[in-house]
């Protein structure tokens, strides 16, 4: 078959019409076309549907406005989603945004606590938040019985949650549980002291609330923690270092997130962080003597960093406080020497003033008081040789200077003419009733600290 097709194709290629045959075929085709013309049909024009609105520009205007509405609506929603949670962080019970804080912000943040230690940290922070809110309400006179009970219940719940997490953690990692216990107990100690001081202040303020119930709850929890079996877990320096580092990082984060913090407080917190770093370095320098020699210093650094976290948590809610109440300054060797030199100078000037002006007093009882003050100051100065630590030396100097200050204030209250040959550095003329004799010392220490930080 294939061969036949090939033969047919070959034969067809050579078969051609003659000129006469082509002419005749053309005439037949033309004749057929003349008698059978092609029918011409009218093509209907394409119908274009008009829009329903007679004025097309209105449609464009409507779409434009719709797009703008959607655009601005999206921007507004985004702003609300970002700004509202931030503003809610400073809300206290009774504020419109407080529900956002406790029902959205805090549950979301709780999901970020993955490890057992982080859960203890979060429960501790919630405890700090509730207590800070209570203090703000108490100072505003809004902490009534019902609100205080609600906050006390929340504080107790967070305390129990933290203790439960610590117990669960102890089964899997005793060392991590010991670190969590240090942080939790430090927080309880800070809050107990703060509530005690706050209660004393509120008792003298007219129209303020009380924090008695909250103080009771914290003290009960602290007593339970103290009554439990002491933890004998040996902490490694690596774990202590890591935890101090995490705490200081948290302090820096809080320091940046807290709004309305003044420059002085910012500098004070940075100073405490430098103290902690110096303590950690001292601990590392003692490492050659074994972990037992270094661990106490690192534990002290951990406790101070935890105290800073509590302090900044207070500021985050809007509570006004001084960092000195939470974490005292740890003086450098240079500052310690400066303190001793300034104390010696002020003490000598106070004794000279009292000795010289006691000769102008005629009342025997007054003379006896001034002589007793001189004897006490001399005795305290002699006892400095027996002090083993700088803390003891500092306390002794402060006690002696306080005796001198009180004696000079008493002498001034008698309105006796002062010996012009002596100066009164402890109590200047214009601020005799309010100036602290250590004011000059504190100023010089702060100045040296500032210079050290700048260098």
Short mmCIF file of C-alpha atoms in Angstrom, two decimals:
data_model
loop_
_atom_site.label_atom_id
_atom_site.label_comp_id
_atom_site.label_asym_id
_atom_site.label_seq_id
_atom_site.Cartn_x
_atom_site.Cartn_y
_atom_site.Cartn_z
CA UNK A 1 0.00 0.00 0.00
CA UNK A 2 2.80 2.30 0.87
CA UNK A 3 4.44 1.54 -2.46
CA UNK A 4 1.26 2.35 -4.36
CA UNK A 5 0.91 5.70 -2.54
CA UNK A 6 4.46 6.54 -3.44
CA UNK A 7 3.87 5.64 -7.09
CA UNK A 8 0.68 7.74 -7.17
CA UNK A 9 2.47 10.74 -5.69
CA UNK A 10 5.28 10.38 -8.24
CA UNK A 11 2.89 10.08 -11.16
CA UNK A 12 0.79 13.07 -10.01
CA UNK A 13 3.86 15.26 -9.94
CA UNK A 14 4.43 14.81 -13.62
CA UNK A 15 0.80 15.03 -14.81
CA UNK A 16 -0.02 18.59 -15.96
CA UNK A 17 -2.94 20.29 -17.72
CA UNK A 18 -2.39 21.65 -21.14
CA UNK A 19 -2.95 25.31 -21.90
CA UNK A 20 -6.23 24.56 -23.61
CA UNK A 21 -7.46 22.45 -20.69
CA UNK A 22 -6.56 25.16 -18.17
CA UNK A 23 -8.45 27.80 -20.20
CA UNK A 24 -11.54 25.65 -20.43
CA UNK A 25 -11.50 24.90 -16.67
CA UNK A 26 -11.18 28.60 -15.81
CA UNK A 27 -14.15 29.52 -18.05
CA UNK A 28 -16.34 26.90 -16.33
CA UNK A 29 -15.45 28.19 -12.85
CA UNK A 30 -16.16 31.83 -13.81
CA UNK A 31 -19.44 30.85 -15.43
CA UNK A 32 -20.52 28.99 -12.30
CA UNK A 33 -19.70 32.00 -10.12
CA UNK A 34 -21.81 34.30 -12.33
CA UNK A 35 -24.88 32.10 -12.10
CA UNK A 36 -24.34 31.28 -8.42
CA UNK A 37 -23.31 34.55 -6.74
CA UNK A 38 -22.35 34.59 -2.98
CA UNK A 39 -25.19 35.87 -0.74
CA UNK A 40 -24.21 39.13 1.16
CA UNK A 41 -25.51 39.14 4.79
CA UNK A 42 -25.76 42.27 6.94
CA UNK A 43 -23.60 42.02 10.06
CA UNK A 44 -25.30 43.45 13.16
CA UNK A 45 -23.22 46.02 15.03
CA UNK A 46 -21.71 44.98 18.37
CA UNK A 47 -23.80 46.20 21.24
CA UNK A 48 -21.75 47.79 24.08
CA UNK A 49 -23.52 47.70 27.41
CA UNK A 50 -23.60 51.05 29.12
CA UNK A 51 -23.00 51.32 32.86
CA UNK A 52 -26.03 51.68 35.08
CA UNK A 53 -24.91 55.08 36.25
CA UNK A 54 -25.36 57.84 33.74
CA UNK A 55 -22.23 59.65 35.01
CA UNK A 56 -19.21 57.38 34.81
CA UNK A 57 -17.05 59.74 36.93
CA UNK A 58 -19.16 58.87 39.96
CA UNK A 59 -18.10 55.27 39.73
CA UNK A 60 -14.45 56.28 39.74
CA UNK A 61 -15.05 58.59 42.69
CA UNK A 62 -16.75 55.86 44.65
CA UNK A 63 -13.94 53.37 44.09
CA UNK A 64 -11.35 55.96 45.08
CA UNK A 65 -13.08 56.72 48.36
CA UNK A 66 -13.59 53.05 49.07
CA UNK A 67 -9.89 52.42 48.61
CA UNK A 68 -8.96 55.29 50.89
CA UNK A 69 -11.39 54.11 53.53
CA UNK A 70 -9.94 50.61 53.42
CA UNK A 71 -6.41 52.01 53.50
CA UNK A 72 -6.96 54.28 56.49
CA UNK A 73 -8.98 51.61 58.21
CA UNK A 74 -6.07 49.19 57.92
CA UNK A 75 -3.60 51.76 59.22
CA UNK A 76 -5.84 52.62 62.16
CA UNK A 77 -6.32 48.97 63.05
CA UNK A 78 -2.58 48.38 62.91
CA UNK A 79 -1.92 51.36 65.15
CA UNK A 80 -4.52 50.21 67.64
CA UNK A 81 -3.02 46.73 67.72
CA UNK A 82 0.45 48.15 68.41
CA UNK A 83 -0.24 51.21 70.57
CA UNK A 84 -3.06 49.88 72.74
CA UNK A 85 -1.07 47.03 74.32
CA UNK A 86 1.81 49.42 75.04
CA UNK A 87 -0.45 51.95 76.73
CA UNK A 88 -2.18 49.18 78.65
CA UNK A 89 1.08 48.23 80.41
CA UNK A 90 0.71 51.22 82.74
CA UNK A 91 -2.96 50.60 83.44
CA UNK A 92 -4.18 49.88 86.97
CA UNK A 93 -7.47 48.37 88.20
CA UNK A 94 -10.30 50.69 87.23
CA UNK A 95 -8.66 51.96 84.03
CA UNK A 96 -10.27 51.30 80.65
CA UNK A 97 -7.20 49.48 79.31
CA UNK A 98 -6.64 47.30 82.40
CA UNK A 99 -8.63 44.48 80.81
CA UNK A 100 -6.29 44.58 77.81
CA UNK A 101 -3.33 44.28 80.17
CA UNK A 102 -4.53 41.27 82.17
CA UNK A 103 -6.60 39.48 79.53
CA UNK A 104 -4.46 39.99 76.41
CA UNK A 105 -0.96 41.26 77.16
CA UNK A 106 -0.16 39.01 80.09
CA UNK A 107 -1.65 35.78 78.65
CA UNK A 108 0.29 36.37 75.43
CA UNK A 109 3.52 36.93 77.33
CA UNK A 110 2.91 33.85 79.47
CA UNK A 111 3.02 31.72 76.31
CA UNK A 112 6.61 32.89 75.79
CA UNK A 113 7.73 31.28 79.06
CA UNK A 114 8.90 27.91 77.81
CA UNK A 115 11.28 26.61 80.47
CA UNK A 116 10.26 25.98 84.11
CA UNK A 117 12.65 28.71 85.27
CA UNK A 118 11.03 31.21 82.90
CA UNK A 119 7.64 30.26 84.30
CA UNK A 120 8.87 31.03 87.82
CA UNK A 121 10.22 34.36 86.55
CA UNK A 122 6.91 35.22 84.94
CA UNK A 123 4.86 34.36 88.02
CA UNK A 124 7.25 36.48 90.09
CA UNK A 125 6.87 39.40 87.70
CA UNK A 126 3.08 39.11 87.85
CA UNK A 127 3.35 39.26 91.64
CA UNK A 128 5.42 42.43 91.35
CA UNK A 129 2.91 43.96 88.95
CA UNK A 130 -0.07 43.37 91.23
CA UNK A 131 1.74 44.84 94.24
CA UNK A 132 2.88 47.89 92.26
CA UNK A 133 -0.69 48.48 91.10
CA UNK A 134 -1.90 48.19 94.69
CA UNK A 135 0.56 50.84 95.85
CA UNK A 136 -0.58 53.27 93.19
CA UNK A 137 -4.22 52.71 94.14
CA UNK A 138 -3.43 53.07 97.85
CA UNK A 139 -1.71 56.42 97.34
CA UNK A 140 -4.66 57.64 95.31
CA UNK A 141 -7.09 56.48 98.01
CA UNK A 142 -8.72 53.94 95.67
CA UNK A 143 -7.58 50.73 97.37
CA UNK A 144 -10.80 49.83 99.15
CA UNK A 145 -11.41 46.53 100.89
CA UNK A 146 -12.86 44.73 97.88
CA UNK A 147 -10.03 45.75 95.55
CA UNK A 148 -7.38 44.86 98.13
CA UNK A 149 -8.89 41.40 98.62
CA UNK A 150 -8.91 40.83 94.86
CA UNK A 151 -5.26 41.89 94.52
CA UNK A 152 -4.22 39.87 97.59
CA UNK A 153 -5.90 36.80 96.08
CA UNK A 154 -4.01 37.32 92.82
CA UNK A 155 -0.71 37.80 94.70
CA UNK A 156 -1.24 34.61 96.65
CA UNK A 157 -2.11 32.72 93.47
CA UNK A 158 1.06 33.89 91.72
CA UNK A 159 3.12 32.98 94.79
CA UNK A 160 1.67 29.48 94.89
CA UNK A 161 2.24 29.06 91.15
CA UNK A 162 5.89 30.08 91.53
CA UNK A 163 6.42 27.69 94.44
CA UNK A 164 4.79 24.85 92.50
CA UNK A 165 7.00 25.49 89.47
CA UNK A 166 10.08 25.48 91.72
CA UNK A 167 9.12 22.12 93.22
CA UNK A 168 8.57 20.62 89.79
CA UNK A 169 11.88 22.06 88.63
CA UNK A 170 13.69 20.59 91.64
CA UNK A 171 12.80 17.08 90.45
CA UNK A 172 14.54 17.57 87.11
CA UNK A 173 17.25 20.17 87.85
CA UNK A 174 18.08 20.86 91.48
CA UNK A 175 20.64 23.55 90.64
CA UNK A 176 18.20 25.49 88.47
CA UNK A 177 15.58 25.18 91.21
CA UNK A 178 18.04 26.64 93.73
CA UNK A 179 18.66 29.62 91.45
CA UNK A 180 14.91 30.12 91.02
CA UNK A 181 14.48 29.99 94.80
CA UNK A 182 17.11 32.71 95.29
CA UNK A 183 15.35 35.00 92.82
CA UNK A 184 11.89 34.32 94.27
CA UNK A 185 12.96 34.75 97.92
CA UNK A 186 14.82 37.97 97.06
CA UNK A 187 11.66 39.36 95.49
CA UNK A 188 9.62 38.44 98.57
CA UNK A 189 12.15 40.12 100.88
CA UNK A 190 12.13 43.31 98.81
CA UNK A 191 8.35 43.42 98.66
CA UNK A 192 7.99 42.73 102.38
CA UNK A 193 10.29 45.62 103.31
CA UNK A 194 8.67 47.89 100.73
CA UNK A 195 5.13 47.13 101.91
CA UNK A 196 6.14 47.70 105.53
CA UNK A 197 7.55 51.12 104.65
CA UNK A 198 4.60 51.87 102.39
CA UNK A 199 2.17 50.99 105.18
CA UNK A 200 3.88 53.40 107.55
CA UNK A 201 3.67 56.20 105.00
CA UNK A 202 0.03 55.52 104.17
CA UNK A 203 -0.89 55.51 107.85
CA UNK A 204 0.12 59.17 108.09
CA UNK A 205 -1.42 60.23 104.76
CA UNK A 206 -4.94 61.55 104.81
CA UNK A 207 -7.40 59.72 102.55
CA UNK A 208 -4.87 57.04 101.52
CA UNK A 209 -5.63 53.33 101.52
CA UNK A 210 -3.82 50.54 103.34
CA UNK A 211 -1.70 47.61 102.24
CA UNK A 212 -2.01 45.61 105.45
CA UNK A 213 -3.60 42.57 103.84
CA UNK A 214 -1.00 42.50 101.06
CA UNK A 215 1.81 42.78 103.60
CA UNK A 216 0.33 39.86 105.52
CA UNK A 217 0.14 37.66 102.41
CA UNK A 218 3.77 38.40 101.44
CA UNK A 219 5.06 37.85 104.99
CA UNK A 220 3.22 34.53 105.26
CA UNK A 221 4.75 33.35 102.00
CA UNK A 222 8.20 34.52 103.12
CA UNK A 223 7.81 32.71 106.45
CA UNK A 224 6.82 29.50 104.66
CA UNK A 225 9.88 29.77 102.41
CA UNK A 226 12.16 30.31 105.43
CA UNK A 227 10.63 27.41 107.39
CA UNK A 228 11.21 24.91 104.61
CA UNK A 229 14.28 22.73 104.60
CA UNK A 230 17.35 24.74 103.60
CA UNK A 231 18.69 24.01 100.17
CA UNK A 232 22.11 22.36 100.21
CA UNK A 233 22.56 22.32 96.45
CA UNK A 234 26.05 23.43 95.42
CA UNK A 235 25.80 26.01 92.67
CA UNK A 236 28.40 26.01 89.92
CA UNK A 237 29.98 29.30 88.94
CA UNK A 238 28.98 28.78 85.31
CA UNK A 239 25.29 28.55 86.19
CA UNK A 240 25.53 31.52 88.54
CA UNK A 241 27.31 33.58 85.90
CA UNK A 242 24.72 32.68 83.28
CA UNK A 243 21.84 33.63 85.56
CA UNK A 244 23.42 36.95 86.54
CA UNK A 245 23.94 37.69 82.86
CA UNK A 246 20.29 36.94 82.08
CA UNK A 247 19.13 39.14 84.95
CA UNK A 248 21.30 42.08 83.92
CA UNK A 249 20.06 41.72 80.35
CA UNK A 250 16.51 41.86 81.69
CA UNK A 251 17.40 45.01 83.65
CA UNK A 252 18.69 46.71 80.51
CA UNK A 253 15.50 45.76 78.66
CA UNK A 254 13.30 47.17 81.41
CA UNK A 255 15.44 50.28 81.62
CA UNK A 256 14.81 50.97 77.93
CA UNK A 257 11.10 50.09 78.02
CA UNK A 258 10.15 52.14 81.09
CA UNK A 259 8.84 55.52 80.02
CA UNK A 260 9.04 58.75 82.02
CA UNK A 261 12.29 57.70 83.69
CA UNK A 262 14.49 60.68 84.55
CA UNK A 263 18.18 60.94 83.75
CA UNK A 264 19.20 60.67 87.40
CA UNK A 265 17.39 57.38 87.89
CA UNK A 266 18.81 56.09 84.63
CA UNK A 267 22.31 56.93 85.82
CA UNK A 268 21.67 55.40 89.26
CA UNK A 269 20.55 52.10 87.73
CA UNK A 270 23.58 52.03 85.43
CA UNK A 271 25.78 52.62 88.46
CA UNK A 272 24.25 49.60 90.21
CA UNK A 273 24.84 47.50 87.10
CA UNK A 274 28.49 48.52 87.18
CA UNK A 275 28.63 47.51 90.86
CA UNK A 276 27.25 44.10 89.94
CA UNK A 277 29.79 43.64 87.15
CA UNK A 278 32.58 44.58 89.55
CA UNK A 279 31.31 42.06 92.11
CA UNK A 280 31.19 39.33 89.47
CA UNK A 281 34.78 40.11 88.49
CA UNK A 282 35.85 39.92 92.13
CA UNK A 283 34.20 36.53 92.34
CA UNK A 284 36.03 35.32 89.26
CA UNK A 285 39.34 36.58 90.66
CA UNK A 286 38.77 34.38 93.73
CA UNK A 287 38.06 31.32 91.60
CA UNK A 288 41.51 29.91 92.24
CA UNK A 289 40.41 29.33 95.82
CA UNK A 290 37.52 27.17 94.64
CA UNK A 291 33.84 27.70 93.95
CA UNK A 292 33.14 28.01 97.68
CA UNK A 293 35.08 31.28 97.80
CA UNK A 294 33.53 32.76 94.64
CA UNK A 295 29.92 31.60 94.96
CA UNK A 296 28.85 34.04 97.76
CA UNK A 297 29.90 37.04 95.67
CA UNK A 298 28.04 35.79 92.60
CA UNK A 299 24.95 34.99 94.67
CA UNK A 300 25.09 38.54 96.05
CA UNK A 301 25.30 39.86 92.47
CA UNK A 302 22.31 37.71 91.50
CA UNK A 303 20.24 39.03 94.41
CA UNK A 304 21.09 42.65 93.61
CA UNK A 305 20.18 42.18 89.94
CA UNK A 306 16.85 40.69 91.03
CA UNK A 307 16.24 43.72 93.25
CA UNK A 308 16.82 45.99 90.26
CA UNK A 309 14.22 44.01 88.31
CA UNK A 310 11.70 44.54 91.11
CA UNK A 311 12.51 48.27 91.21
CA UNK A 312 12.05 48.73 87.45
CA UNK A 313 8.83 46.71 87.55
CA UNK A 314 7.56 49.26 90.06
CA UNK A 315 8.46 52.12 87.73
CA UNK A 316 6.84 50.37 84.78
CA UNK A 317 3.45 50.61 86.48
CA UNK A 318 3.98 54.25 87.38
CA UNK A 319 5.16 53.82 90.93
CA UNK A 320 7.61 56.47 92.12
CA UNK A 321 10.52 55.04 94.05
CA UNK A 322 14.23 55.54 94.69
CA UNK A 323 16.65 52.85 93.62
CA UNK A 324 18.71 53.35 96.80
CA UNK A 325 15.88 51.76 98.78
CA UNK A 326 16.16 48.60 96.70
CA UNK A 327 19.88 48.39 95.89
CA UNK A 328 22.41 50.48 97.83
CA UNK A 329 25.57 51.62 96.08
CA UNK A 330 28.65 49.46 96.52
CA UNK A 331 31.58 51.83 96.75
CA UNK A 332 34.77 51.29 94.79
CA UNK A 333 38.09 51.18 96.69
CA UNK A 334 38.75 54.78 95.67
CA UNK A 335 35.31 55.88 96.87
CA UNK A 336 35.79 54.03 100.16
CA UNK A 337 39.04 55.87 100.75
CA UNK A 338 37.38 59.14 99.81
CA UNK A 339 34.56 58.45 102.26
CA UNK A 340 37.02 57.80 105.10
CA UNK A 341 39.04 60.95 104.37
CA UNK A 342 35.94 63.15 104.16
CA UNK A 343 34.46 61.58 107.30
CA UNK A 344 37.69 62.23 109.21
CA UNK A 345 37.72 65.85 108.05
CA UNK A 346 34.06 66.51 108.91
CA UNK A 347 34.35 64.71 112.27
CA UNK A 348 37.38 66.79 113.25
CA UNK A 349 35.59 70.03 112.31
CA UNK A 350 32.49 69.03 114.27
CA UNK A 351 34.56 68.23 117.38
CA UNK A 352 36.44 71.53 117.06
CA UNK A 353 33.17 73.45 116.79
CA UNK A 354 31.64 71.72 119.84
CA UNK A 355 34.82 72.11 121.95
CA UNK A 356 35.24 75.80 121.17
CA UNK A 357 31.60 76.82 121.57
CA UNK A 358 31.05 74.80 124.76
CA UNK A 359 33.19 77.46 126.49
CA UNK A 360 30.50 80.03 125.69
CA UNK A 361 27.79 78.02 127.47
CA UNK A 362 27.07 78.84 131.10
CA UNK A 363 24.34 76.28 131.73
CA UNK A 364 25.85 73.23 133.45
CA UNK A 365 23.37 70.77 131.90
CA UNK A 366 24.11 72.02 128.40
CA UNK A 367 27.85 71.82 129.01
CA UNK A 368 27.43 68.24 130.24
CA UNK A 369 25.54 67.28 127.07
CA UNK A 370 28.20 68.77 124.84
CA UNK A 371 30.99 67.05 126.77
CA UNK A 372 29.10 63.74 126.56
CA UNK A 373 28.83 64.19 122.79
CA UNK A 374 32.59 64.79 122.53
CA UNK A 375 33.32 61.69 124.61
CA UNK A 376 30.97 59.56 122.49
CA UNK A 377 32.48 60.79 119.23
CA UNK A 378 36.00 60.09 120.51
CA UNK A 379 35.01 56.60 121.65
CA UNK A 380 33.46 55.78 118.29
CA UNK A 381 36.57 57.01 116.48
CA UNK A 382 38.79 54.78 118.63
CA UNK A 383 36.56 51.77 117.93
CA UNK A 384 37.29 52.05 114.21
CA UNK A 385 40.52 50.10 114.76
CA UNK A 386 38.51 47.02 115.73
CA UNK A 387 36.24 47.01 112.68
CA UNK A 388 36.91 44.20 110.21
CA UNK A 389 34.80 45.29 107.24
CA UNK A 390 34.18 48.56 105.47
CA UNK A 391 30.46 48.28 106.22
CA UNK A 392 31.26 48.39 109.94
CA UNK A 393 33.66 51.30 109.44
CA UNK A 394 31.04 53.20 107.43
CA UNK A 395 28.35 52.61 110.06
CA UNK A 396 30.66 53.79 112.84
CA UNK A 397 31.60 57.00 111.03
CA UNK A 398 27.94 57.72 110.27
CA UNK A 399 27.01 57.20 113.92
CA UNK A 400 29.76 59.55 115.13
CA UNK A 401 28.84 62.19 112.55
CA UNK A 402 25.18 61.90 113.53
CA UNK A 403 26.10 62.61 117.16
CA UNK A 404 28.03 65.68 116.06
CA UNK A 405 25.17 66.87 113.88
CA UNK A 406 22.59 66.51 116.66
CA UNK A 407 24.82 68.30 119.14
CA UNK A 408 25.39 71.25 116.80
CA UNK A 409 21.67 71.47 116.06
CA UNK A 410 20.97 71.51 119.80
CA UNK A 411 23.56 74.24 120.37
CA UNK A 412 22.07 76.37 117.61
CA UNK A 413 18.60 76.03 119.11
CA UNK A 414 19.92 77.85 122.21
CA UNK A 415 20.58 81.01 120.10
CA UNK A 416 23.96 81.48 121.72
CA UNK A 417 26.54 83.58 119.91
CA UNK A 418 28.85 81.29 117.95
CA UNK A 419 32.62 81.40 118.23
CA UNK A 420 33.72 83.21 115.08
CA UNK A 421 37.01 81.31 114.99
CA UNK A 422 35.30 78.01 114.17
CA UNK A 423 33.34 76.93 111.14
CA UNK A 424 30.25 74.73 111.02
CA UNK A 425 30.61 72.54 107.94
CA UNK A 426 28.02 70.12 109.16
CA UNK A 427 25.26 72.70 109.53
CA UNK A 428 25.50 75.86 107.40
CA UNK A 429 23.80 79.04 108.57
CA UNK A 430 20.96 79.00 106.04
CA UNK A 431 20.00 75.31 106.37
CA UNK A 432 20.75 74.56 109.99
CA UNK A 433 17.67 72.42 110.56
CA UNK A 434 17.70 70.31 107.42
CA UNK A 435 21.25 69.78 106.17
CA UNK A 436 22.78 66.34 106.68
CA UNK A 437 26.46 66.42 107.80
CA UNK A 438 27.25 63.75 105.22
CA UNK A 439 25.94 65.89 102.39
CA UNK A 440 29.39 67.12 101.41
CA UNK A 441 30.68 63.55 101.45
CA UNK A 442 27.86 62.25 99.29
CA UNK A 443 28.39 65.02 96.74
CA UNK A 444 32.06 64.26 96.38
CA UNK A 445 31.44 60.53 96.02
CA UNK A 446 28.83 61.13 93.36
CA UNK A 447 31.21 63.43 91.50
CA UNK A 448 34.03 60.90 91.54
CA UNK A 449 31.63 58.22 90.37
CA UNK A 450 30.50 60.32 87.48
CA UNK A 451 34.08 60.97 86.42
CA UNK A 452 34.88 57.28 86.61
CA UNK A 453 31.87 56.42 84.43
CA UNK A 454 32.81 59.03 81.86
CA UNK A 455 36.39 57.74 81.66
#
